[in-house]
Coordinates of C-alpha atoms in Angstrom, one line a residue:
M1 CA -153.8 211.7 198.7
S2 CA -156.9 213.2 200.3
F3 CA -157.7 216.9 200.3
H4 CA -160.7 216.7 202.6
K5 CA -158.9 219.1 204.8
V6 CA -156.8 222.1 203.9
P7 CA -154.7 224.1 206.3
R8 CA -156.7 226.3 208.6
R9 CA -156.6 230.0 207.7
S10 CA -155.8 231.0 211.3
A11 CA -156.5 230.2 214.9
L12 CA -158.1 233.7 215.2
L13 CA -160.8 232.8 212.7
V14 CA -161.6 229.5 214.3
M15 CA -161.7 231.1 217.8
A16 CA -164.0 233.8 216.5
L17 CA -166.4 231.2 215.1
A18 CA -166.4 229.3 218.3
L19 CA -167.3 232.5 220.2
A20 CA -170.0 233.4 217.7
V21 CA -171.8 230.0 217.9
P22 CA -171.2 228.6 221.4
N23 CA -174.5 226.8 221.6
L24 CA -174.7 225.4 218.0
G25 CA -174.3 221.8 219.0
A26 CA -176.8 222.0 221.9
A27 CA -179.3 223.7 219.7
Q28 CA -179.4 220.7 217.4
D29 CA -180.1 218.1 220.2
D30 CA -183.9 218.1 219.9
P31 CA -185.0 220.1 216.8
K32 CA -188.6 220.6 216.1
M33 CA -190.1 220.3 212.6
G34 CA -192.2 223.0 211.0
G35 CA -192.7 226.7 210.9
T36 CA -191.7 229.6 208.6
L37 CA -188.5 231.6 209.2
K38 CA -188.8 235.2 208.1
I39 CA -185.5 236.9 207.2
S40 CA -185.3 240.6 206.5
H41 CA -182.8 242.2 204.0
S42 CA -182.3 245.7 202.6
T43 CA -181.0 245.0 199.1
R44 CA -183.1 243.7 196.2
I45 CA -182.8 240.1 195.0
A46 CA -182.1 241.2 191.5
T47 CA -181.3 237.8 190.0
L48 CA -181.4 234.1 190.8
N49 CA -178.8 233.1 188.2
V50 CA -176.2 231.2 190.1
L51 CA -173.5 232.0 187.5
S52 CA -173.6 235.7 187.9
L53 CA -175.4 236.9 191.0
S54 CA -173.5 238.9 193.6
G55 CA -176.0 240.6 195.9
P56 CA -175.9 240.1 199.7
A57 CA -179.6 238.9 199.8
E58 CA -179.1 236.7 196.7
Y59 CA -176.6 234.4 198.4
P60 CA -178.9 233.0 201.1
V61 CA -181.4 232.1 198.4
I62 CA -179.0 230.2 196.3
D63 CA -177.5 228.6 199.4
M64 CA -180.9 227.2 200.2
A65 CA -181.9 226.2 196.7
Y66 CA -178.6 224.9 195.2
S67 CA -175.8 222.6 196.2
G68 CA -172.2 222.8 195.2
L69 CA -169.7 219.9 194.9
T70 CA -168.4 221.1 198.2
R71 CA -169.4 223.8 200.7
I72 CA -167.5 226.0 203.1
G73 CA -168.4 224.9 206.6
P74 CA -168.7 226.9 209.8
D75 CA -165.0 226.3 210.3
S76 CA -164.2 227.9 206.9
Q77 CA -163.0 224.5 205.5
P78 CA -164.5 222.7 202.5
M79 CA -167.1 220.1 203.5
P80 CA -169.1 217.5 201.5
D81 CA -172.2 218.8 199.7
L82 CA -173.3 217.2 196.5
A83 CA -170.0 215.3 196.5
E84 CA -169.8 213.0 199.5
S85 CA -166.1 212.6 199.1
W86 CA -163.1 213.5 196.9
E87 CA -159.4 212.7 196.5
G88 CA -156.5 214.4 194.8
S89 CA -153.4 213.1 193.1
A90 CA -150.1 213.5 194.9
D91 CA -149.1 216.4 192.7
A92 CA -152.5 218.1 193.1
T93 CA -153.2 218.2 189.3
E94 CA -156.1 215.7 189.3
F95 CA -159.1 215.6 191.6
T96 CA -161.9 213.1 191.6
F97 CA -165.3 213.8 193.2
H98 CA -167.8 211.1 194.2
L99 CA -171.4 212.2 194.1
R100 CA -174.1 211.2 196.5
E101 CA -176.4 208.5 195.1
G102 CA -180.1 209.2 194.5
V103 CA -180.0 213.0 194.5
T104 CA -182.6 214.7 192.4
F105 CA -183.2 218.3 191.3
H106 CA -186.4 220.0 192.5
D107 CA -188.2 219.0 189.3
G108 CA -187.5 215.3 190.1
T109 CA -184.8 214.6 187.5
P110 CA -181.7 212.8 188.8
A111 CA -178.6 214.9 189.5
T112 CA -175.6 213.2 187.9
A113 CA -172.1 213.8 186.8
S114 CA -173.3 215.2 183.5
D115 CA -174.9 218.1 185.3
V116 CA -171.6 218.8 187.1
V117 CA -169.8 218.8 183.8
A118 CA -172.4 221.1 182.2
T119 CA -172.1 223.5 185.1
Y120 CA -168.4 223.8 185.0
E121 CA -168.3 224.1 181.2
A122 CA -170.7 227.0 181.5
I123 CA -168.5 228.6 184.2
L124 CA -165.4 228.3 181.9
N125 CA -167.2 229.4 178.8
P126 CA -165.8 232.8 177.8
D127 CA -169.1 233.8 176.2
I128 CA -170.9 233.4 179.5
P129 CA -170.5 236.0 182.3
A130 CA -169.6 233.7 185.3
S131 CA -168.4 235.1 188.6
A132 CA -166.5 231.9 189.4
A133 CA -164.6 231.8 186.1
S134 CA -161.4 233.4 187.3
V135 CA -161.3 231.3 190.5
L136 CA -161.7 228.0 188.5
N137 CA -159.7 228.8 185.4
M138 CA -156.9 226.4 186.4
I139 CA -159.3 223.6 185.1
D140 CA -158.1 222.0 181.9
T141 CA -160.7 219.3 181.5
V142 CA -163.7 218.0 183.4
E143 CA -165.2 214.6 182.6
A144 CA -167.9 212.3 183.8
V145 CA -166.2 209.0 184.6
D146 CA -169.6 207.5 185.3
D147 CA -173.0 208.9 186.6
L148 CA -171.6 209.5 190.1
T149 CA -167.9 210.3 189.4
V150 CA -166.4 213.5 188.1
K151 CA -162.7 213.9 187.3
F152 CA -161.0 217.3 187.0
S153 CA -157.6 217.7 185.4
L154 CA -155.8 220.9 186.1
K155 CA -153.4 222.9 184.1
T156 CA -151.2 223.4 187.1
P157 CA -151.1 222.0 190.6
F158 CA -153.6 223.6 193.0
A159 CA -154.0 222.2 196.5
D160 CA -156.9 224.5 197.3
F161 CA -159.1 223.1 194.5
P162 CA -161.7 221.5 196.8
T163 CA -162.1 224.9 198.4
S164 CA -162.5 226.6 195.0
T165 CA -165.3 224.1 194.1
A166 CA -167.2 225.5 197.1
H167 CA -167.4 228.9 195.4
A168 CA -170.9 230.4 195.9
N169 CA -171.3 230.9 192.2
A170 CA -170.4 227.3 191.3
R171 CA -173.5 225.6 192.6
I172 CA -174.6 222.8 190.4
M173 CA -177.3 223.5 187.8
S174 CA -179.1 221.0 185.6
E175 CA -177.7 220.2 182.2
E176 CA -181.2 220.8 180.8
A177 CA -181.4 224.3 182.3
L178 CA -178.0 225.3 181.0
A179 CA -178.8 224.1 177.5
G180 CA -181.9 226.3 177.4
D181 CA -182.4 230.1 177.4
H182 CA -180.0 231.5 180.0
A183 CA -182.4 234.5 180.6
M184 CA -184.7 232.0 182.4
L185 CA -182.0 231.4 185.0
D186 CA -182.7 234.9 186.4
T187 CA -186.1 233.9 187.7
V188 CA -186.4 230.1 187.5
V189 CA -184.8 227.9 190.1
N190 CA -184.2 224.2 189.9
G191 CA -181.5 223.1 192.3
T192 CA -180.8 220.2 194.7
G193 CA -180.7 222.2 197.9
P194 CA -182.8 221.9 201.0
F195 CA -185.5 224.4 199.9
K196 CA -187.5 224.8 196.7
M197 CA -188.6 228.1 195.2
E198 CA -192.3 228.7 195.7
S199 CA -192.5 232.4 194.8
Y200 CA -190.1 235.1 193.7
D201 CA -190.8 238.8 194.0
S202 CA -187.6 240.8 193.9
A203 CA -189.4 243.9 195.2
R204 CA -191.2 242.3 198.1
I205 CA -191.1 238.7 199.4
T206 CA -189.2 235.6 198.0
R207 CA -190.5 232.4 199.6
L208 CA -188.9 228.9 199.6
V209 CA -190.4 225.8 200.9
R210 CA -189.0 222.5 202.3
N211 CA -187.5 220.1 199.8
D212 CA -188.8 216.8 201.1
D213 CA -186.4 214.9 198.9
Y214 CA -183.3 216.7 200.2
F215 CA -180.3 214.3 200.3
I216 CA -179.6 214.8 204.1
E217 CA -182.3 212.7 205.8
G218 CA -184.4 214.6 208.3
K219 CA -183.5 218.1 207.0
P220 CA -184.5 220.8 206.6
Y221 CA -186.5 221.3 209.8
L222 CA -188.4 224.4 208.6
D223 CA -191.5 224.3 206.4
A224 CA -190.5 227.5 204.6
V225 CA -188.2 230.5 204.6
E226 CA -189.3 233.9 203.5
M227 CA -186.9 236.7 202.4
H228 CA -188.6 240.1 203.2
L229 CA -187.2 243.2 201.4
F230 CA -187.1 246.4 203.5
P231 CA -185.6 249.3 201.5
D232 CA -186.2 251.5 204.6
L233 CA -183.6 250.4 207.2
A234 CA -185.6 252.0 210.1
A235 CA -188.6 249.9 209.1
E236 CA -186.5 246.8 208.9
T237 CA -185.2 247.3 212.5
T238 CA -188.7 248.1 213.8
N239 CA -190.2 245.0 212.3
F240 CA -187.4 242.8 213.7
L241 CA -187.7 244.3 217.2
S242 CA -191.5 243.9 217.2
G243 CA -191.1 240.2 216.4
D244 CA -192.6 240.3 212.9
I245 CA -189.2 239.2 211.5
D246 CA -187.1 236.3 212.9
V247 CA -183.7 237.1 211.5
M248 CA -182.0 240.4 210.3
L249 CA -179.6 239.3 207.6
L250 CA -177.3 242.3 208.1
V251 CA -177.5 244.6 211.1
Q252 CA -176.2 248.2 210.7
Q253 CA -173.4 249.2 213.1
A254 CA -175.5 252.1 214.4
D255 CA -178.3 249.7 215.4
Y256 CA -176.2 246.9 216.8
E257 CA -176.0 248.0 220.4
R258 CA -179.8 248.7 220.6
I259 CA -180.6 245.4 218.9
S260 CA -178.1 243.3 220.9
S261 CA -179.5 244.7 224.2
A262 CA -183.2 244.2 223.2
P263 CA -185.0 241.4 225.1
G264 CA -185.5 238.2 223.2
V265 CA -182.7 238.8 220.7
N266 CA -179.5 237.0 220.0
A267 CA -177.0 239.3 218.2
L268 CA -174.1 237.7 216.5
R269 CA -170.7 239.4 215.7
V270 CA -167.6 237.8 214.2
P271 CA -164.4 239.4 212.9
S272 CA -164.3 239.2 209.1
G273 CA -162.4 240.3 206.0
R274 CA -165.4 242.3 204.7
Y275 CA -164.5 245.8 203.7
V276 CA -165.6 249.0 202.0
N277 CA -163.0 250.0 199.4
V278 CA -162.4 253.2 197.5
V279 CA -162.0 252.5 193.7
M280 CA -159.6 254.7 191.9
R281 CA -159.2 253.8 188.2
F282 CA -155.7 253.7 186.9
D283 CA -156.8 254.5 183.4
Q284 CA -158.6 257.8 184.3
E285 CA -157.1 261.0 185.6
P286 CA -156.1 262.0 188.2
F287 CA -155.7 258.5 189.6
N288 CA -153.3 257.3 186.9
D289 CA -150.8 259.1 189.2
L290 CA -149.6 257.0 192.1
R291 CA -148.9 260.2 194.1
V292 CA -152.6 261.1 194.0
R293 CA -153.7 257.7 195.2
E294 CA -151.1 257.8 198.0
A295 CA -152.2 261.3 199.0
L296 CA -155.8 260.1 199.5
A297 CA -154.5 257.1 201.5
Y298 CA -152.8 259.5 203.9
A299 CA -155.8 261.8 204.1
I300 CA -158.0 259.1 205.8
D301 CA -158.0 258.5 209.5
R302 CA -158.7 254.8 209.6
Q303 CA -159.2 254.4 213.4
L304 CA -161.6 257.3 213.4
L305 CA -163.6 255.6 210.7
V306 CA -163.8 252.4 212.8
D307 CA -164.9 254.4 215.8
L308 CA -167.4 256.7 213.9
V309 CA -168.8 254.6 211.1
L310 CA -168.4 251.1 212.5
E311 CA -169.2 252.1 216.1
G312 CA -166.0 250.2 217.0
L313 CA -167.3 247.0 215.4
G314 CA -164.3 246.3 213.2
R315 CA -160.5 246.9 212.8
P316 CA -158.4 249.4 211.0
A317 CA -156.9 248.2 207.7
H318 CA -154.1 249.7 205.8
D319 CA -155.1 248.9 202.2
N320 CA -154.3 245.2 202.3
I321 CA -157.2 243.3 200.6
L322 CA -156.3 240.3 202.8
S323 CA -157.4 240.5 206.5
P324 CA -155.4 238.9 209.3
E325 CA -157.6 235.7 209.0
F326 CA -155.8 234.7 205.8
K327 CA -153.0 232.2 206.2
F328 CA -150.5 234.0 203.9
R329 CA -151.4 237.6 204.9
I330 CA -148.3 239.7 205.6
D331 CA -147.7 242.2 208.4
T332 CA -148.9 245.4 206.7
P333 CA -147.3 248.8 207.3
E334 CA -149.7 251.2 209.0
K335 CA -150.8 254.3 207.2
N336 CA -151.4 257.0 209.8
Y337 CA -153.5 260.0 209.2
D338 CA -151.1 262.6 207.8
P339 CA -152.8 265.5 205.8
E340 CA -149.6 267.4 205.5
R341 CA -147.9 264.5 203.8
A342 CA -150.9 264.1 201.6
K343 CA -150.9 267.8 200.6
A344 CA -147.2 267.5 199.7
L345 CA -147.9 264.5 197.5
L346 CA -150.7 266.3 195.7
A347 CA -148.3 269.2 195.1
E348 CA -145.7 266.8 193.6
A349 CA -148.4 265.4 191.4
G350 CA -149.1 268.9 190.0
H351 CA -152.0 269.9 192.2
P352 CA -150.6 272.5 194.6
D353 CA -154.0 274.0 195.0
G354 CA -155.7 270.7 195.7
L355 CA -158.1 268.6 193.8
K356 CA -161.9 268.7 193.2
L357 CA -163.4 265.3 192.8
D358 CA -166.8 263.6 192.6
L359 CA -167.1 260.4 194.7
V360 CA -170.0 258.2 194.0
A361 CA -171.6 255.9 196.6
S362 CA -174.5 253.5 196.3
N363 CA -177.2 253.9 198.9
R364 CA -177.1 250.2 199.7
P365 CA -175.8 249.2 202.1
A366 CA -175.8 252.5 203.8
I367 CA -172.2 252.2 205.0
R368 CA -170.9 253.1 201.6
A369 CA -172.3 256.6 201.8
Q370 CA -171.3 256.9 205.4
V371 CA -167.7 256.2 204.6
A372 CA -167.7 258.5 201.6
I373 CA -169.0 261.4 203.7
A374 CA -166.5 260.8 206.4
I375 CA -163.7 260.7 203.8
K376 CA -164.9 264.0 202.4
Q377 CA -164.4 265.6 205.8
M378 CA -161.1 263.9 206.6
A379 CA -159.5 264.7 203.3
L380 CA -160.4 268.4 203.2
P381 CA -157.3 269.5 205.2
A382 CA -155.1 267.6 202.7
G383 CA -156.5 269.6 199.8
F384 CA -159.2 267.2 198.5
D385 CA -162.5 269.0 197.8
I386 CA -164.7 265.9 197.4
N387 CA -168.4 266.1 196.4
V388 CA -170.2 262.9 197.4
E389 CA -173.0 261.7 195.1
T390 CA -175.3 259.0 196.5
M391 CA -177.5 257.1 194.2
P392 CA -179.9 254.1 194.2
H393 CA -178.1 250.8 194.1
D394 CA -179.6 249.7 190.8
T395 CA -178.5 252.9 189.2
Y396 CA -175.0 252.5 190.6
L397 CA -174.7 249.0 189.2
A398 CA -175.9 250.1 185.8
N399 CA -173.9 253.3 185.4
V400 CA -171.0 253.5 187.8
W401 CA -169.7 250.1 188.9
R402 CA -166.7 249.0 186.9
K403 CA -167.1 252.1 184.7
G404 CA -166.7 255.2 187.0
G405 CA -163.3 256.6 188.0
F406 CA -163.9 257.2 191.7
Y407 CA -166.5 255.4 193.7
M408 CA -167.2 253.3 196.8
A409 CA -167.3 249.5 196.5
Y410 CA -168.2 246.9 199.1
W411 CA -167.1 243.2 199.3
G412 CA -167.4 240.2 201.6
M413 CA -164.6 238.0 202.6
Q414 CA -163.4 235.2 200.2
P415 CA -162.3 231.7 201.4
T416 CA -158.8 231.9 200.1
E417 CA -156.1 234.3 199.0
D418 CA -156.4 233.0 195.4
A419 CA -160.2 233.6 195.4
T420 CA -159.7 237.1 196.7
F421 CA -157.1 238.2 194.2
N422 CA -159.0 236.5 191.3
L423 CA -162.2 238.2 192.3
L424 CA -160.9 241.7 191.9
L425 CA -157.2 242.3 191.2
T426 CA -155.8 240.0 188.5
S427 CA -156.1 241.2 185.0
N428 CA -158.8 238.6 184.2
A429 CA -160.5 238.8 187.6
S430 CA -164.3 238.3 187.7
Y431 CA -165.0 241.8 188.8
E432 CA -161.7 243.6 187.8
D433 CA -162.6 247.3 188.3
T434 CA -159.4 249.3 188.7
G435 CA -157.7 249.0 185.3
W436 CA -154.5 248.0 187.2
M437 CA -153.7 245.1 184.9
N438 CA -150.3 244.2 186.4
D439 CA -148.5 241.4 184.7
E440 CA -146.0 240.8 187.6
F441 CA -148.9 240.5 190.1
D442 CA -150.7 238.1 187.8
A443 CA -147.6 235.9 187.5
L444 CA -147.1 235.8 191.3
V445 CA -150.8 234.8 191.9
Q446 CA -150.4 232.1 189.2
A447 CA -147.1 230.9 190.8
C448 CA -149.1 230.2 194.0
R449 CA -151.4 228.0 192.1
S450 CA -148.6 226.1 190.4
T451 CA -146.9 224.8 193.6
T452 CA -147.9 222.8 196.6
I453 CA -144.8 223.8 198.5
E454 CA -145.9 226.0 201.4
S455 CA -142.7 228.1 201.5
E456 CA -142.9 228.9 197.8
R457 CA -146.5 229.9 198.1
A458 CA -145.8 232.1 201.1
D459 CA -143.0 233.8 199.2
A460 CA -145.1 234.5 196.1
Y461 CA -148.1 235.7 198.1
T462 CA -145.8 238.0 200.1
K463 CA -144.4 239.5 196.9
A464 CA -147.9 239.9 195.5
Q465 CA -149.1 241.8 198.6
E466 CA -146.0 244.0 198.6
L467 CA -146.6 244.9 195.0
M468 CA -150.3 245.6 195.6
L469 CA -149.5 247.8 198.6
A470 CA -146.9 249.7 196.6
E471 CA -149.2 250.3 193.6
L472 CA -152.3 250.9 195.7
P473 CA -155.2 249.7 193.5
Y474 CA -157.6 250.3 196.4
I475 CA -157.9 252.2 199.6
I476 CA -159.2 249.8 202.2
A477 CA -159.6 251.7 205.5
F478 CA -161.0 248.9 207.7
Y479 CA -162.2 245.4 208.1
E480 CA -165.9 245.2 209.1
D481 CA -167.2 242.7 211.6
V482 CA -170.2 240.7 210.3
L483 CA -173.3 241.6 212.3
T484 CA -176.6 239.7 212.2
A485 CA -179.3 239.0 214.7
S486 CA -182.1 236.5 215.4
R487 CA -185.0 236.2 217.8
E488 CA -184.3 233.8 220.7
H489 CA -186.8 231.2 219.4
V490 CA -184.6 230.7 216.3
Q491 CA -182.3 227.8 217.0
G492 CA -179.2 226.7 215.1
Y493 CA -178.7 229.9 213.2
T494 CA -175.0 230.4 212.8
L495 CA -172.6 232.9 211.2
N496 CA -169.8 232.5 208.7
P497 CA -167.3 235.3 208.3
I498 CA -167.3 234.7 204.5
N499 CA -171.0 235.6 204.5
R500 CA -171.9 233.3 201.6
Y501 CA -173.0 230.2 203.4
F502 CA -175.9 230.1 205.9
Y503 CA -176.8 226.4 206.8
L504 CA -180.5 227.3 207.1
E505 CA -181.4 223.6 206.7
S506 CA -180.2 223.2 210.3
V507 CA -182.3 226.0 211.7
W508 CA -185.5 225.3 213.6
L509 CA -188.0 227.3 215.6
D510 CA -188.5 226.7 219.4
E511 CA -192.0 228.1 219.8

């Protein structure tokens, strides 16, 4: 039974991708070799450790330098990467992956099944902080059948397993590197990807160069890719429009119209499940009271946020962590702006005179603070007196994220419902940050892993979403379109709504 293909998430997502990259095939007809692609980004590349990194500028680097067993393609389906093929048992409890022959790490050592085993053992090691652990914890055993064959046995059936092996934090690392000092993984890169690390400066420029021994013959086309850090967003835009930068990794909504209308620029936009979310910890007052969480939800005008903050480049959301692109996403009841209802809920919760709160927002990306300030104004008539505190992103990560009681978070779209829930909301999620810890929700998500029957999965995912919406672990006001831009001489640059996969080995410069 082959699992090369899994059901498409939705026709909308596929159509959006087609609209976003209409000339992708034509651009590859006669690629030119050589040149350096310069990409700008506004957040620091804090680590190169595949197991734990999570920054928006870190993902393109590992996508260039490392390979996973599988990879999410432009159609959001799993495609071959280090594994050239795979098959699953009829009950979806065993999967066998066949590796490409002759692949080497950047230091010249062969990449074999033992490296895959070492990587997955590290991911599943409870003593190692690994972002992919909760998404892959259905694995019972992983074994090297021979040098080019890896067999996974699962604790329960899981038809989406080949998609899970494409997790961006599950790229294959060498057994030797994993046996050494893990602190070295923050700065030393030795992958099997199309580009090799030449220099790493987290505060300035990170440069990768062509891997001449990459396993796809003829690729990459570029000599090098440089990641340029611009903490000043205005300076980033200026450098891109002047032609000093070839690609803006993320375009701010306020700049999109100006950039998209500039001569010599190709701006890309695709609907996505990316969102800014308000974190309200269940184990800290006053958010341990559902009525307070609901009051804040009704104190936010979602369409106005789309219009003002996103410049219309997104869609209202009503606190469902799953956007319409997900296969099992349910129709979600709308929460209209209702400050009087919010005020009544606050009074019921014992706050008839309103609430004073401190809301923390990182300064990167800027949209976090923008949403926080807008919420401050919207929620005032409902009785919320909110003080917005903006701080540097590194300070936020060290002192607030997963610790504070009330703050703005920001997440990209995940490839599956399971990956989404196990990233944030299950009790053992990789980045659990609400203190919700709901056993019933955990059981429903696990039930979806334990069956391959579509109707049973749909029923369990429906109940999980209904429970999530009733308990309100997050306020999610909108889904943000992914925005990026390239100069017109950049060919083959495409966009994935998940925003973790970049295919830069297929990019070339027509100049």
